mmCIF file of C-alpha atoms in Angstrom:
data_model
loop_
_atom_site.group_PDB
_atom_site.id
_atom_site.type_symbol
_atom_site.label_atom_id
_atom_site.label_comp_id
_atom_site.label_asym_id
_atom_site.label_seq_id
_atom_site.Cartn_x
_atom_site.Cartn_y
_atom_site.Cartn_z
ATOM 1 C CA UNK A 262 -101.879 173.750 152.281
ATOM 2 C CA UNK A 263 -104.482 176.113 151.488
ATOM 3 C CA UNK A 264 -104.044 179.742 151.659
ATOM 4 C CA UNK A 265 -107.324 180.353 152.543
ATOM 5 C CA UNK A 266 -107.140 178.423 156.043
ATOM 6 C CA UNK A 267 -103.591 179.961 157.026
ATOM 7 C CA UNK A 268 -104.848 183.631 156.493
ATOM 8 C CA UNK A 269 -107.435 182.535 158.795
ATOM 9 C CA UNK A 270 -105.875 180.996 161.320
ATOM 10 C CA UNK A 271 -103.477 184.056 161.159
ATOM 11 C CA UNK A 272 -106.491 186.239 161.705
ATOM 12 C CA UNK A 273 -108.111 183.872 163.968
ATOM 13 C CA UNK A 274 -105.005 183.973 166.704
ATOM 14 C CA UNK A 275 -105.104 188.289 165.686
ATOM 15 C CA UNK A 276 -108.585 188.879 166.585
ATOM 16 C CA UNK A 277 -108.154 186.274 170.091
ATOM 17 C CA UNK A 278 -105.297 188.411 170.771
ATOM 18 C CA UNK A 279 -107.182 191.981 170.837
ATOM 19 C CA UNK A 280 -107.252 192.941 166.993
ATOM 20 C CA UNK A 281 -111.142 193.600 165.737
ATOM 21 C CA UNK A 282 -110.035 195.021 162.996
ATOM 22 C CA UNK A 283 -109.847 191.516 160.819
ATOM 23 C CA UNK A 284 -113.071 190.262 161.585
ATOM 24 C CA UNK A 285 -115.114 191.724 159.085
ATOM 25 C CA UNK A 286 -112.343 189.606 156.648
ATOM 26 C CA UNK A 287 -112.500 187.033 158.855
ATOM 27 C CA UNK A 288 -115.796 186.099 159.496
ATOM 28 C CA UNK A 289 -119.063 185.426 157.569
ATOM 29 C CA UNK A 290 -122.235 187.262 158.496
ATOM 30 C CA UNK A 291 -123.735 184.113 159.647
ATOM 31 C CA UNK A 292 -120.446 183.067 161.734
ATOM 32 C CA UNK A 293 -120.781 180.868 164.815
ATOM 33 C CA UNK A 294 -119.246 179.608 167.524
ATOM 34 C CA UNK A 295 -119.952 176.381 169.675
ATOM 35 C CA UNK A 296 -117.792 176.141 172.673
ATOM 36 C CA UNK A 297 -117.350 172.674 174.419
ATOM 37 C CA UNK A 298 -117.508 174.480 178.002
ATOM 38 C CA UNK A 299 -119.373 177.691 178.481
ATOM 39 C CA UNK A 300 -116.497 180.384 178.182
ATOM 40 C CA UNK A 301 -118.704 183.298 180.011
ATOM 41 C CA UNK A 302 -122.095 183.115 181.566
ATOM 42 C CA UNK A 303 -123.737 184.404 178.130
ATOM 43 C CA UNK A 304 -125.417 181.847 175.947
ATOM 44 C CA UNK A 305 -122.317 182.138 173.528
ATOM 45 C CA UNK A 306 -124.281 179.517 171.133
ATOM 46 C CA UNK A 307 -126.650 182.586 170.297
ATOM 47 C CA UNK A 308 -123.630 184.868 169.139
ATOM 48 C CA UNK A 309 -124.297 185.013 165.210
ATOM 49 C CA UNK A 310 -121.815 187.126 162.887
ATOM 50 C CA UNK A 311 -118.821 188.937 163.369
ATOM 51 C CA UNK A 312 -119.729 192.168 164.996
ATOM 52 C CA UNK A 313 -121.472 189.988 167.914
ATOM 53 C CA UNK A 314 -118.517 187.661 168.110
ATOM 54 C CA UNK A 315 -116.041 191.072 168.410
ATOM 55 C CA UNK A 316 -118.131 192.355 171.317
ATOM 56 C CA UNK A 317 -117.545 188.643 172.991
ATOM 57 C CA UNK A 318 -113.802 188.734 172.113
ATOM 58 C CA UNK A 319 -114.061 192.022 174.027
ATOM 59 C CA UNK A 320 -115.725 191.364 176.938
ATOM 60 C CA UNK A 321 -113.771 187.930 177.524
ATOM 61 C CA UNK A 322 -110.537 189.326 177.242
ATOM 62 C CA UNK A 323 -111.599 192.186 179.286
ATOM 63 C CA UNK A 324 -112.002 189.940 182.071
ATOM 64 C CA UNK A 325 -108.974 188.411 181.803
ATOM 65 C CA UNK A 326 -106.369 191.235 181.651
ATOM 66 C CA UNK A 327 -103.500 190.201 179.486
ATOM 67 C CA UNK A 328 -104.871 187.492 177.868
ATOM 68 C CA UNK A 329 -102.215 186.467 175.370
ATOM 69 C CA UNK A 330 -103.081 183.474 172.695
ATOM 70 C CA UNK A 331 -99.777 181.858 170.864
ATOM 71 C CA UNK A 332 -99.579 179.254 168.587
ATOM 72 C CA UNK A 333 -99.281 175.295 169.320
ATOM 73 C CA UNK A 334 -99.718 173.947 165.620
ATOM 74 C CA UNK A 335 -101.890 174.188 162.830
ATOM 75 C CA UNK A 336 -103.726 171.615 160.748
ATOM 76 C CA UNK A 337 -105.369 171.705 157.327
ATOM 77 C CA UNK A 338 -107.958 169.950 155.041
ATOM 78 C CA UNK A 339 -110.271 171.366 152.241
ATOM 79 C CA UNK A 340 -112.223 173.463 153.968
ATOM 80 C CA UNK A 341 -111.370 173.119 157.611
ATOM 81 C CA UNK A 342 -107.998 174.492 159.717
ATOM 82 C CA UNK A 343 -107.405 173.405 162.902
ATOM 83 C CA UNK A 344 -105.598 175.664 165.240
ATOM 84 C CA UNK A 345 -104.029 174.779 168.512
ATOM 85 C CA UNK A 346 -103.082 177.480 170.971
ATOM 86 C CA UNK A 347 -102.270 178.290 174.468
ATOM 87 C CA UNK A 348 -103.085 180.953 176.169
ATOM 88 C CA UNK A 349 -102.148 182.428 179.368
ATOM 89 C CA UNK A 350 -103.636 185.727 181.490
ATOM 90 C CA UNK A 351 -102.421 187.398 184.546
ATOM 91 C CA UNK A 352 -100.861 185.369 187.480
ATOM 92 C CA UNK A 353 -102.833 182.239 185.922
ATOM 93 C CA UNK A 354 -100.657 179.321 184.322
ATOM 94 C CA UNK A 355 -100.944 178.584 181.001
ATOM 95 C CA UNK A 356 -104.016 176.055 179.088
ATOM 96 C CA UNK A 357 -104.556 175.158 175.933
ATOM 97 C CA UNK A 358 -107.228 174.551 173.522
ATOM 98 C CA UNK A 359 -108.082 173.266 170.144
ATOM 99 C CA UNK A 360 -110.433 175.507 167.551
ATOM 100 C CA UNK A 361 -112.013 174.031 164.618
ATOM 101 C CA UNK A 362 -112.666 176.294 161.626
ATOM 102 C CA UNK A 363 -115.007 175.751 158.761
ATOM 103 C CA UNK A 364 -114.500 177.856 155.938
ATOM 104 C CA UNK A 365 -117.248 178.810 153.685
ATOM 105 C CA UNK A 366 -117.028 178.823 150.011
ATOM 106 C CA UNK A 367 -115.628 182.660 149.651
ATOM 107 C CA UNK A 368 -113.065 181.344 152.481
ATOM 108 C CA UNK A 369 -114.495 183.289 155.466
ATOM 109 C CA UNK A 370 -114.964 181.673 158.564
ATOM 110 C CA UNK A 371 -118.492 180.040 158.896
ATOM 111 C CA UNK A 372 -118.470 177.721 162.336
ATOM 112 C CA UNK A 373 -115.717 177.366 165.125
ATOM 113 C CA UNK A 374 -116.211 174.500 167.746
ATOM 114 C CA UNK A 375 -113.785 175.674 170.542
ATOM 115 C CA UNK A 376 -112.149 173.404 173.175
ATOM 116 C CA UNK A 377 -110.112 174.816 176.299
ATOM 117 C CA UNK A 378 -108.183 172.550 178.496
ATOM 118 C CA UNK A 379 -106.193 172.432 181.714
ATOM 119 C CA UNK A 380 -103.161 172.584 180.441
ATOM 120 C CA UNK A 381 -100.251 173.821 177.917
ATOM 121 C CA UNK A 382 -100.041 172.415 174.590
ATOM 122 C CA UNK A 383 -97.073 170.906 172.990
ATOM 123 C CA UNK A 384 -96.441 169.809 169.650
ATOM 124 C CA UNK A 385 -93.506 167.892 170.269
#
């Protein structure tokens, strides 16, 4: 299991869950992220690099007061790490999604391709 993809699915889940301060760590300057369903009326396929992709984080969970991401599993291979999470906000029920990463060679995030469902997770 590499090291690499568990620090950043760790800070993958950390920035989700309100905490900007990994992303410089986190992401590479070129970072994107595809999302199977538009998550906000932005064109979120034009958001390139971390400090664009914080001010998303920010605005999305701003809209959804207490937004809270947990973990459903994690997955690893060379230089991918699959996370899957749930999430619940507010008075809504819980979903859950599945996030690609692709690491770069330095081990920062490089592409996410983010899917949310209807529903909770389980691993079991």
């Amino acid at each position: 299991m590499s090291e690499r993809a568990k620090s950043a699915l760790t800070n993958w889940n950390r920035l989700w869950n309100g905490d900007p301060s990994v992303a410089e760590e986190l992401l590479s300057k070129d970072f994107t992220c595809y999302f199977g369903a538009d998550a906000q009326a932005e064109e979120t396929d034009a958001i390139v690099g971390p400090e664009a992709f914080v001010g998303f984080v920010a605005s999305f969970r701003e809209a959804r007061p207490g937004l809270t991401f947990t973990d459903a599993g994690h997955l690893y291979a060379d230089d991918h790490a699959v996370s899957l999470w749930n999430a619940v906000a507010g008075e809504s029920g819980p979903i859950g999604g599945v996030d690609v990463l692709q690491l770069d060679a330095t081990g920062k995030v490089h592409r996410v391709y983010s899917v949310t469902g209807s529903r909770k997770l389980s691993t079991s």
